[in-house]
Amino acid sequence: MRRAALLSLFVLGCPKKSPPVAAAPEARCGLHSDGSQTFGILHVNDVYRIEGLLDGRGGIARLARLRNELEADCPDLLLTHGGDFLSPGLLSKSTNTEVDPARKIRLYGEHMVEMLSWLDGDGEAFDPHMFIAIGNHEFDNGGDVFGPTLDGFVANSGFTWLDTNITWQAVDDSPAPDDDKLMASQVVTFGELKVGLFGMTLEMDAEKLPKYVVLDNDRAQVAEDTIAALDDVDVRIAVTHLDVSDDLALLEAVPSLDLIVGGHNHNAMTRTTEDGRLVLKADADAATVRVVYVTVHPSGLVDVANDAQDDVLATILDGPGDPVVQAEVDRWEAQLADLFCGPDDLDCLKLPLTMTGNAFVAEELEMRRYETNVGDAIADLAVDAYADQGAQLAFINSGGLRLNQTLPADVAFTRRQVEELFPYNAMAYLVELTGAELQGVANRSVEGWEGNGHWLQISGWGFVHDPDANGGDGSATSLSLLPPGGEPVPIDPAATYRVVTNEYLVTSDYGDRDGYTFEVRYVDDVPQGEVDLKERFADLLRAQPVTTLPLDGRICNTQRPDAPCRVPR
């Protein structure tokens, strides 16, 4: 009773006290009350376009807006890019010489350098928190004398280019790139916290590299030496352009490396070493980004929290764009219209070729891992082009098909989408391969099934793809000829078949043929004809007001048992 009476007195006779004021929540980043300190990373990779995708994802303006939002809660934010941006986007290509051969202009990625420099909202200022790895496509254009042009791009940029395993060389009268924004490593300081960053570029055939570039492919040793030279840093981060298998090998070989944020694979992935260190990548064209928070505890322990949760692979980049940056994007888009189309036909890239009768599947996550109806159509055109010379089947590497968008039914497929789908020469050639060699081709297609460009789109034949076979290495089995409208016929290892494939896979003039090593035997020992798959695909679309592309069922993925399949399982 006493407590109840006292309570009544307190309630009725005493003035009310204000409730205790809750302590302000700690900021996401910075120094915390327990002595730990956190900084953030916003990461993208393999961004070839400034305008974003048709479905509302990606784009430099949206990336700038997201950075602003993250910095409001985490001022200590790094922006990293895993390489590949100068090429092969549409604005990086030659302009349309059909308008006027004298007007051939090539931007070589100048627009990407400028727009990436706008990600801090100021295209002129240097951004001390932005770091970019150098990818293989930075060397697509310009040949051996491109070094000074590249150096000019670096000089005009507003960020640091990490060239850790690259040595630059002079070529004849062309000086070596040497701008001071080319850095082997850099240390960023957030209060008392020191973060060391360095880059890593994938191995390329030295004979195919421009002469102004020399790569050191002993990546583990380069990383060890670079980390040893960093001055007492708390966190060590590699910004890489490597295949994910090479990223993991680098982490395993260098225990002092805390985190890799990388590129080259074009699809979002999170990979973990046995001791818990991470490799993180986003989808190409900034369709997704990676948002990472790194906390260093007083003990020196480094914790990495990232945005991959359950079935969410990465952070989707959608919503509005930063209006200032969007205005710069619009300016470049207007310049593209003038350069490509000419002043008398500024809307030539908007020209509808057909309406889609069903979804045209060309998003890279599909194009680089599965059979798609767009891939079927292009490979069919390759066989048709050489039908009178006995062509039986075709295969095309998906790395040469880069629309990276799936268009829904009942929308226009335009000239621009054709140009974006085929960023490279799309010439096709007729060769002869044995059935055993075709098995090797199929094996290479499914190898490293991580969304790589060596995955094939095919016609006239098929196989069963089991990604889980051989301990997760995958398998390609039951190779069969698939005659149009006919029953499948097993491919004979000893037989010879007439095969159409694209130029990149039959010549080493441009690269490593995506790892394909079959002997190139042209029919009659000479390259046959001039077949341009880009023009043939455009003609296919122009032929009818509405185009429907079926999915035939040529590559039967065991993880998709309900998909069409013409191959005996």
XYZ file of C-alpha atoms in Angstrom:
569
model
C 0.000 0.000 0.000
C 2.824 2.394 0.815
C 4.287 2.099 -2.691
C 0.877 2.599 -4.229
C 0.237 5.687 -2.111
C 3.582 7.138 -2.898
C 2.975 6.463 -6.550
C -0.337 8.300 -6.382
C 1.346 11.212 -4.698
C 4.035 11.250 -7.351
C 1.535 11.207 -10.118
C -0.913 13.717 -8.689
C 1.241 16.041 -6.669
C 4.649 16.210 -8.334
C 5.497 18.027 -11.525
C 6.072 15.785 -14.517
C 9.638 15.268 -15.573
C 10.706 15.305 -19.205
C 11.560 11.828 -20.495
C 15.259 11.203 -20.773
C 16.733 12.366 -24.045
C 17.929 9.435 -26.135
C 21.530 9.599 -27.213
C 21.944 10.543 -30.845
C 22.643 7.443 -32.915
C 26.202 7.116 -34.069
C 26.911 7.949 -37.678
C 27.375 4.987 -40.002
C 30.975 5.967 -40.632
C 33.693 7.672 -38.653
C 35.036 7.053 -35.149
C 32.701 5.084 -32.874
C 32.382 5.125 -29.070
C 34.077 1.734 -28.762
C 37.163 3.063 -30.517
C 36.457 1.363 -33.848
C 36.310 3.370 -37.066
C 34.300 2.779 -40.244
C 34.570 4.005 -43.819
C 32.469 3.134 -46.860
C 33.059 2.052 -50.459
C 30.737 2.547 -53.422
C 31.939 0.234 -56.179
C 31.111 -0.227 -59.877
C 32.844 -1.986 -62.751
C 32.640 -2.486 -66.518
C 30.583 0.633 -67.239
C 30.333 1.303 -70.971
C 27.436 3.746 -71.143
C 26.654 7.065 -69.508
C 22.895 7.134 -70.126
C 21.748 4.051 -68.216
C 19.544 1.182 -69.340
C 16.046 1.301 -70.784
C 14.548 -0.303 -67.672
C 15.633 2.591 -65.487
C 18.794 1.112 -63.996
C 22.346 2.385 -64.207
C 23.659 5.621 -65.599
C 26.212 8.133 -64.394
C 23.579 10.580 -63.102
C 21.985 7.914 -60.868
C 25.421 6.898 -59.611
C 26.180 10.515 -58.676
C 22.870 10.789 -56.807
C 23.513 7.566 -54.887
C 26.975 8.752 -53.930
C 25.510 11.959 -52.521
C 22.968 9.973 -50.516
C 25.573 7.620 -49.082
C 27.926 10.454 -48.211
C 25.193 12.121 -46.148
C 25.471 9.230 -43.685
C 29.066 8.276 -44.475
C 31.304 11.194 -45.448
C 34.292 8.840 -45.350
C 33.308 7.162 -48.614
C 35.559 5.850 -51.375
C 34.311 5.461 -54.947
C 36.026 2.637 -56.828
C 35.701 1.383 -60.407
C 36.956 -2.059 -61.433
C 38.016 -1.032 -64.940
C 36.710 -1.192 -68.524
C 35.136 2.106 -69.468
C 36.974 3.603 -72.456
C 35.605 0.962 -74.840
C 33.454 -0.513 -76.409
C 30.457 1.729 -75.726
C 28.553 3.327 -78.589
C 30.063 6.762 -77.994
C 33.542 5.196 -78.077
C 33.013 3.791 -81.572
C 33.523 5.375 -84.945
C 30.757 7.665 -86.036
C 28.571 6.700 -88.951
C 30.629 7.059 -92.117
C 27.561 6.181 -94.173
C 26.562 9.813 -93.669
C 29.844 11.187 -94.952
C 33.119 9.208 -95.097
C 35.033 12.407 -94.413
C 33.227 12.808 -91.084
C 34.717 9.724 -89.449
C 35.365 10.725 -85.863
C 36.309 8.554 -82.923
C 35.954 9.636 -79.301
C 37.934 6.698 -77.840
C 36.146 7.044 -74.491
C 36.699 10.752 -73.917
C 33.051 11.056 -72.838
C 33.497 8.361 -70.178
C 36.505 10.132 -68.670
C 34.599 13.395 -68.486
C 31.407 11.891 -67.070
C 33.192 9.793 -64.461
C 34.912 12.998 -63.400
C 31.456 14.463 -62.711
C 30.643 11.861 -60.044
C 31.639 14.313 -57.313
C 29.392 16.983 -58.854
C 32.319 18.988 -60.224
C 33.754 17.982 -63.583
C 36.822 20.172 -63.109
C 37.923 19.313 -59.562
C 40.167 16.420 -58.582
C 38.419 13.812 -56.455
C 40.861 12.379 -53.874
C 38.453 9.566 -52.951
C 37.902 8.055 -56.424
C 40.086 5.246 -57.785
C 39.852 3.272 -61.027
C 41.535 0.040 -62.099
C 42.737 -0.218 -65.684
C 40.882 -2.874 -67.695
C 41.767 -4.690 -70.887
C 39.296 -2.607 -72.932
C 41.220 0.542 -72.077
C 43.650 -0.740 -74.740
C 41.119 -1.502 -77.494
C 41.741 1.569 -79.579
C 44.453 3.660 -81.085
C 47.208 1.112 -81.570
C 50.811 1.549 -80.527
C 50.758 5.353 -80.690
C 47.709 5.841 -78.439
C 49.852 6.421 -75.353
C 49.873 10.241 -75.532
C 46.093 10.296 -76.079
C 45.587 8.063 -73.063
C 47.909 10.282 -71.053
C 45.782 13.244 -72.067
C 42.673 11.457 -70.824
C 44.412 10.854 -67.487
C 45.507 14.479 -67.259
C 41.961 15.706 -67.926
C 40.336 13.282 -65.499
C 39.324 14.010 -61.938
C 40.382 10.719 -60.331
C 43.310 8.354 -59.750
C 44.130 5.573 -62.220
C 45.753 2.591 -60.457
C 48.458 1.115 -62.708
C 50.222 -1.103 -60.173
C 51.328 -3.912 -62.493
C 51.734 -1.762 -65.614
C 54.917 -0.192 -66.953
C 54.422 2.531 -69.572
C 56.857 2.840 -72.470
C 57.664 5.366 -75.152
C 57.043 4.173 -78.716
C 59.152 5.860 -81.377
C 58.267 9.539 -81.122
C 55.292 8.925 -78.816
C 56.212 9.498 -75.157
C 55.108 7.107 -72.440
C 52.057 8.014 -70.364
C 53.343 9.636 -67.184
C 50.652 11.894 -65.762
C 50.752 12.174 -61.986
C 47.221 10.719 -61.693
C 48.696 7.361 -62.779
C 49.561 5.822 -59.411
C 50.877 2.408 -58.408
C 49.267 2.857 -55.004
C 47.715 5.517 -52.833
C 46.982 6.033 -49.148
C 43.749 7.718 -48.102
C 43.476 9.023 -44.541
C 40.206 9.211 -42.619
C 41.094 10.779 -39.277
C 43.665 8.437 -37.776
C 42.752 5.622 -40.161
C 44.987 4.897 -43.145
C 43.615 2.979 -46.153
C 46.010 1.700 -48.797
C 44.775 1.052 -52.322
C 46.414 -0.449 -55.392
C 45.242 -1.858 -58.723
C 45.726 -4.994 -60.799
C 45.142 -5.577 -64.511
C 44.562 -9.007 -66.041
C 47.104 -10.853 -68.147
C 46.915 -10.252 -71.884
C 48.906 -11.607 -74.785
C 51.983 -9.392 -74.957
C 51.917 -9.529 -78.746
C 48.393 -8.088 -78.767
C 49.057 -5.326 -76.256
C 50.003 -1.915 -77.640
C 53.737 -1.373 -77.383
C 53.388 1.414 -74.843
C 52.099 -1.122 -72.255
C 54.094 -3.792 -70.398
C 52.262 -5.944 -67.847
C 53.833 -7.684 -64.856
C 51.777 -10.862 -64.527
C 53.390 -12.027 -61.281
C 50.444 -10.450 -59.523
C 51.021 -11.936 -56.073
C 54.588 -10.666 -55.953
C 53.546 -7.250 -57.230
C 50.871 -7.084 -54.534
C 53.286 -8.178 -51.802
C 55.843 -5.575 -52.874
C 53.209 -2.857 -53.095
C 51.788 -3.623 -49.648
C 55.294 -3.674 -48.179
C 55.863 -0.185 -49.591
C 52.643 1.212 -48.121
C 53.405 3.149 -44.967
C 51.833 1.450 -41.952
C 48.289 1.331 -43.322
C 45.344 -0.124 -41.415
C 43.453 -1.555 -44.403
C 44.739 -2.867 -47.731
C 42.362 -2.914 -50.721
C 43.005 -4.070 -54.293
C 40.859 -2.566 -57.057
C 41.227 -5.148 -59.801
C 40.276 -6.044 -63.332
C 40.729 -9.815 -63.166
C 38.673 -12.936 -63.607
C 37.150 -13.869 -60.260
C 39.254 -17.035 -60.095
C 42.372 -14.873 -60.311
C 40.977 -12.522 -57.671
C 40.537 -15.423 -55.277
C 44.018 -16.725 -56.074
C 45.451 -13.288 -55.310
C 43.666 -13.138 -51.951
C 44.877 -16.615 -51.066
C 48.452 -15.772 -52.040
C 48.555 -12.455 -50.152
C 47.253 -12.898 -46.589
C 47.777 -9.230 -45.748
C 45.289 -8.139 -48.414
C 41.976 -7.315 -46.721
C 39.540 -6.885 -49.618
C 39.244 -6.996 -53.403
C 36.673 -4.936 -55.292
C 36.914 -5.930 -58.910
C 35.603 -6.061 -62.439
C 35.822 -8.011 -65.714
C 33.130 -10.624 -64.968
C 30.151 -8.320 -65.717
C 27.813 -9.815 -63.117
C 27.382 -9.216 -59.405
C 29.214 -11.733 -57.276
C 30.493 -12.201 -53.751
C 33.269 -14.717 -53.207
C 34.878 -15.586 -49.895
C 38.184 -17.181 -48.957
C 38.366 -19.780 -46.210
C 39.451 -17.113 -43.728
C 36.521 -14.861 -44.604
C 38.061 -12.246 -46.893
C 35.928 -11.054 -49.801
C 35.942 -10.457 -53.544
C 33.048 -8.176 -54.550
C 31.831 -7.266 -58.044
C 28.781 -5.519 -59.503
C 26.807 -5.988 -62.694
C 28.066 -4.241 -65.809
C 26.859 -0.764 -66.793
C 26.137 0.052 -63.130
C 22.850 -1.859 -63.301
C 23.896 -2.718 -59.763
C 26.557 -1.329 -57.452
C 28.300 -2.687 -54.374
C 27.992 -0.784 -51.103
C 30.602 -1.815 -48.544
C 31.394 -0.677 -45.002
C 34.820 -1.461 -43.577
C 35.310 -1.242 -39.802
C 38.707 -1.339 -38.118
C 38.602 -2.279 -34.433
C 41.129 -1.077 -31.824
C 42.706 -4.533 -31.975
C 43.402 -4.019 -35.681
C 40.741 -6.528 -36.755
C 39.127 -5.542 -40.076
C 35.419 -6.283 -40.596
C 33.801 -5.921 -44.027
C 30.012 -5.592 -44.280
C 28.518 -5.676 -47.766
C 25.134 -5.462 -49.447
C 24.737 -9.129 -50.463
C 21.987 -10.613 -48.304
C 20.079 -13.833 -48.974
C 18.940 -13.638 -52.612
C 20.039 -10.018 -53.049
C 23.305 -10.054 -54.959
C 23.986 -6.328 -54.973
C 22.364 -2.902 -54.707
C 20.164 -2.049 -57.698
C 20.948 1.403 -59.057
C 17.621 2.951 -60.018
C 15.553 6.033 -59.217
C 16.207 9.626 -60.235
C 19.536 10.958 -61.383
C 21.475 13.946 -60.162
C 20.114 16.828 -62.299
C 23.458 18.561 -62.789
C 25.138 15.371 -63.939
C 22.122 14.420 -66.056
C 22.496 17.689 -67.950
C 26.056 16.700 -68.857
C 24.853 13.266 -69.977
C 22.234 14.929 -72.181
C 24.904 17.150 -73.723
C 26.971 14.116 -74.728
C 23.888 12.345 -76.070
C 23.175 15.342 -78.296
C 26.765 15.242 -79.497
C 26.397 11.548 -80.323
C 23.319 12.301 -82.431
C 25.256 14.910 -84.384
C 28.432 12.855 -84.805
C 26.797 9.549 -85.668
C 23.775 10.686 -87.645
C 24.867 13.973 -89.130
C 23.075 17.306 -88.813
C 20.413 16.398 -91.388
C 19.159 13.309 -89.549
C 19.786 13.754 -85.824
C 17.267 11.058 -84.921
C 18.759 8.259 -87.019
C 19.613 6.181 -83.936
C 15.997 6.399 -82.774
C 14.735 4.874 -86.013
C 12.532 1.841 -85.193
C 13.511 -1.235 -87.173
C 10.668 -3.397 -85.832
C 8.367 -3.861 -82.870
C 9.210 -6.701 -80.512
C 6.646 -9.490 -80.679
C 8.033 -11.009 -77.493
C 10.811 -10.180 -75.051
C 14.202 -9.861 -76.799
C 16.570 -11.324 -74.204
C 20.018 -9.735 -74.408
C 20.866 -8.767 -70.843
C 24.416 -9.903 -70.154
C 23.522 -12.009 -67.131
C 21.463 -14.144 -69.562
C 23.525 -13.700 -72.729
C 26.744 -14.838 -71.031
C 25.314 -17.868 -69.184
C 22.350 -19.253 -71.123
C 20.920 -19.684 -74.590
C 18.868 -16.608 -75.493
C 16.456 -15.925 -78.318
C 18.545 -13.000 -79.563
C 21.606 -15.252 -79.601
C 19.653 -17.943 -81.462
C 18.593 -15.472 -84.142
C 22.113 -14.159 -84.721
C 23.647 -17.627 -84.876
C 20.892 -18.739 -87.281
C 21.807 -15.850 -89.581
C 25.411 -17.047 -89.564
C 24.393 -20.528 -90.756
C 21.986 -19.112 -93.344
C 24.726 -16.890 -94.789
C 26.786 -19.946 -95.781
C 23.983 -22.432 -96.387
C 24.842 -22.711 -100.075
C 28.382 -23.742 -99.088
C 27.196 -26.492 -96.805
C 27.217 -24.729 -93.416
C 25.709 -26.994 -90.758
C 26.131 -25.136 -87.505
C 27.455 -21.942 -85.924
C 28.755 -20.541 -82.665
C 29.259 -16.886 -81.657
C 31.013 -15.677 -78.499
C 28.657 -13.684 -76.296
C 31.396 -11.182 -75.449
C 30.783 -9.648 -78.859
C 27.066 -9.106 -78.120
C 26.784 -6.199 -75.703
C 23.330 -4.666 -75.695
C 23.049 -5.689 -72.014
C 19.302 -5.095 -72.012
C 16.202 -7.231 -72.389
C 13.497 -5.429 -74.327
C 9.928 -6.396 -73.397
C 7.271 -7.230 -75.958
C 5.562 -4.413 -77.866
C 8.396 -1.896 -77.879
C 10.482 -0.547 -80.730
C 13.860 -2.113 -81.460
C 15.900 0.762 -82.873
C 19.032 1.377 -84.887
C 20.760 2.365 -81.652
C 20.103 -1.012 -80.077
C 21.602 -2.768 -83.101
C 24.724 -0.607 -82.836
C 25.000 -1.308 -79.104
C 24.426 -5.028 -79.596
C 27.340 -5.239 -82.055
C 30.120 -2.938 -80.756
C 32.821 -4.764 -82.739
C 33.229 -5.991 -86.292
C 30.696 -8.774 -86.707
C 32.146 -10.601 -89.681
C 31.517 -14.365 -89.858
C 33.608 -17.048 -91.542
C 33.179 -20.669 -92.631
C 35.592 -23.236 -91.179
C 35.772 -27.000 -90.769
C 35.931 -28.703 -87.371
C 35.771 -32.309 -86.299
C 33.214 -33.532 -83.811
C 36.013 -33.949 -81.282
C 36.987 -30.322 -81.778
C 33.359 -29.287 -81.290
C 33.408 -31.087 -77.951
C 36.412 -28.960 -77.015
C 34.527 -25.847 -78.106
C 31.543 -26.803 -75.943
C 33.834 -27.535 -73.003
C 35.392 -24.085 -73.285
C 31.976 -22.447 -73.517
C 30.855 -23.826 -70.133
C 34.239 -23.375 -68.453
C 34.291 -20.842 -65.620
C 30.531 -20.359 -65.784
C 30.595 -16.911 -64.155
C 29.105 -14.763 -66.889
C 32.167 -14.628 -69.122
C 32.312 -13.520 -72.731
C 33.560 -16.882 -74.012
C 30.080 -18.371 -73.449
C 28.575 -19.241 -76.844
C 25.300 -18.591 -78.612
C 24.810 -21.398 -81.145
C 22.806 -22.673 -84.105
C 22.397 -26.075 -85.805
C 23.651 -28.011 -82.809
C 23.165 -28.302 -79.093
C 24.310 -29.874 -75.858
C 23.307 -30.421 -72.254
C 24.990 -28.072 -69.799
C 25.227 -29.270 -66.206
C 26.813 -26.446 -64.157
C 27.048 -28.682 -61.073
C 28.943 -31.569 -62.700
C 32.606 -32.272 -62.040
C 32.600 -30.655 -58.632
C 31.044 -27.442 -59.906
C 33.321 -27.098 -62.925
C 30.396 -28.021 -65.189
C 30.055 -30.249 -68.219
C 28.824 -30.137 -71.819
C 27.415 -33.489 -72.934
C 25.126 -35.092 -75.508
C 26.393 -32.958 -78.397
C 23.858 -33.232 -81.211
C 23.155 -31.767 -84.613
C 19.759 -30.073 -84.585
C 18.437 -29.878 -88.147
C 15.609 -27.329 -88.517
C 12.394 -29.203 -87.798
C 14.257 -32.534 -87.641
C 15.286 -34.975 -84.978
C 18.613 -34.538 -83.153
C 21.574 -36.504 -84.503
C 24.563 -37.304 -82.248
C 27.715 -35.478 -83.281
C 30.375 -37.945 -84.412
C 33.803 -37.137 -82.913
C 35.511 -38.406 -86.067
C 33.293 -36.577 -88.568
C 34.038 -33.174 -90.081
C 31.454 -30.396 -89.955
C 31.164 -27.047 -91.690
C 30.903 -24.390 -89.026
C 30.347 -20.626 -89.100
C 31.858 -18.491 -86.383
C 32.723 -14.859 -85.839
C 36.002 -13.202 -86.651
C 37.290 -12.900 -83.075
C 37.300 -16.672 -82.657
C 39.278 -17.448 -85.815
C 42.014 -14.821 -85.667
C 44.458 -13.850 -82.954
C 44.879 -10.374 -84.455
C 42.649 -8.831 -81.760
C 43.247 -10.975 -78.697
C 43.349 -14.512 -77.369
C 40.263 -15.801 -79.252
C 38.517 -15.986 -75.861
C 40.589 -19.030 -74.992
C 39.458 -21.160 -77.956
C 42.347 -23.133 -79.408
C 40.825 -25.163 -82.257
C 42.855 -25.178 -85.465
C 41.365 -22.713 -87.928
C 40.814 -24.499 -91.231
C 38.939 -22.345 -93.705
C 36.895 -24.159 -96.327
C 39.056 -24.288 -99.472
C 41.880 -22.875 -97.296
C 40.731 -19.275 -97.656
C 38.308 -17.066 -95.714
C 34.923 -17.245 -97.367
C 33.084 -14.072 -98.309
C 32.174 -10.966 -96.345
C 29.266 -11.751 -94.039
C 28.384 -8.940 -91.620
C 26.105 -10.277 -88.877
C 25.182 -6.796 -87.666
C 23.769 -5.825 -91.035
C 22.021 -9.176 -91.435
C 20.401 -8.834 -88.015
C 19.229 -5.311 -88.854
C 17.804 -6.612 -92.146
C 15.984 -9.386 -90.274
C 14.303 -6.819 -88.060
C 13.444 -4.492 -90.943
C 11.747 -7.320 -92.835
C 8.551 -7.219 -90.807
C 6.744 -4.659 -88.655
C 6.599 -7.040 -85.685
C 9.371 -9.570 -85.026
C 9.083 -12.543 -82.696
C 12.250 -14.419 -81.742
C 11.688 -17.976 -80.475
C 13.915 -19.803 -78.004
C 14.803 -23.099 -79.660
C 16.190 -25.204 -76.812
C 19.756 -25.783 -77.995
C 21.661 -25.450 -74.722
C 19.767 -27.429 -72.118
C 20.738 -26.212 -68.662
C 20.038 -28.758 -65.945
C 19.215 -25.930 -63.538
C 16.357 -24.871 -65.816
C 14.449 -28.122 -66.352
C 11.328 -26.342 -67.626
C 13.099 -24.450 -70.430
C 12.812 -25.674 -74.047
C 15.223 -28.492 -74.874
C 15.720 -30.299 -78.181
C 18.756 -32.286 -77.036
C 18.288 -35.775 -75.582
C 19.045 -35.537 -71.867
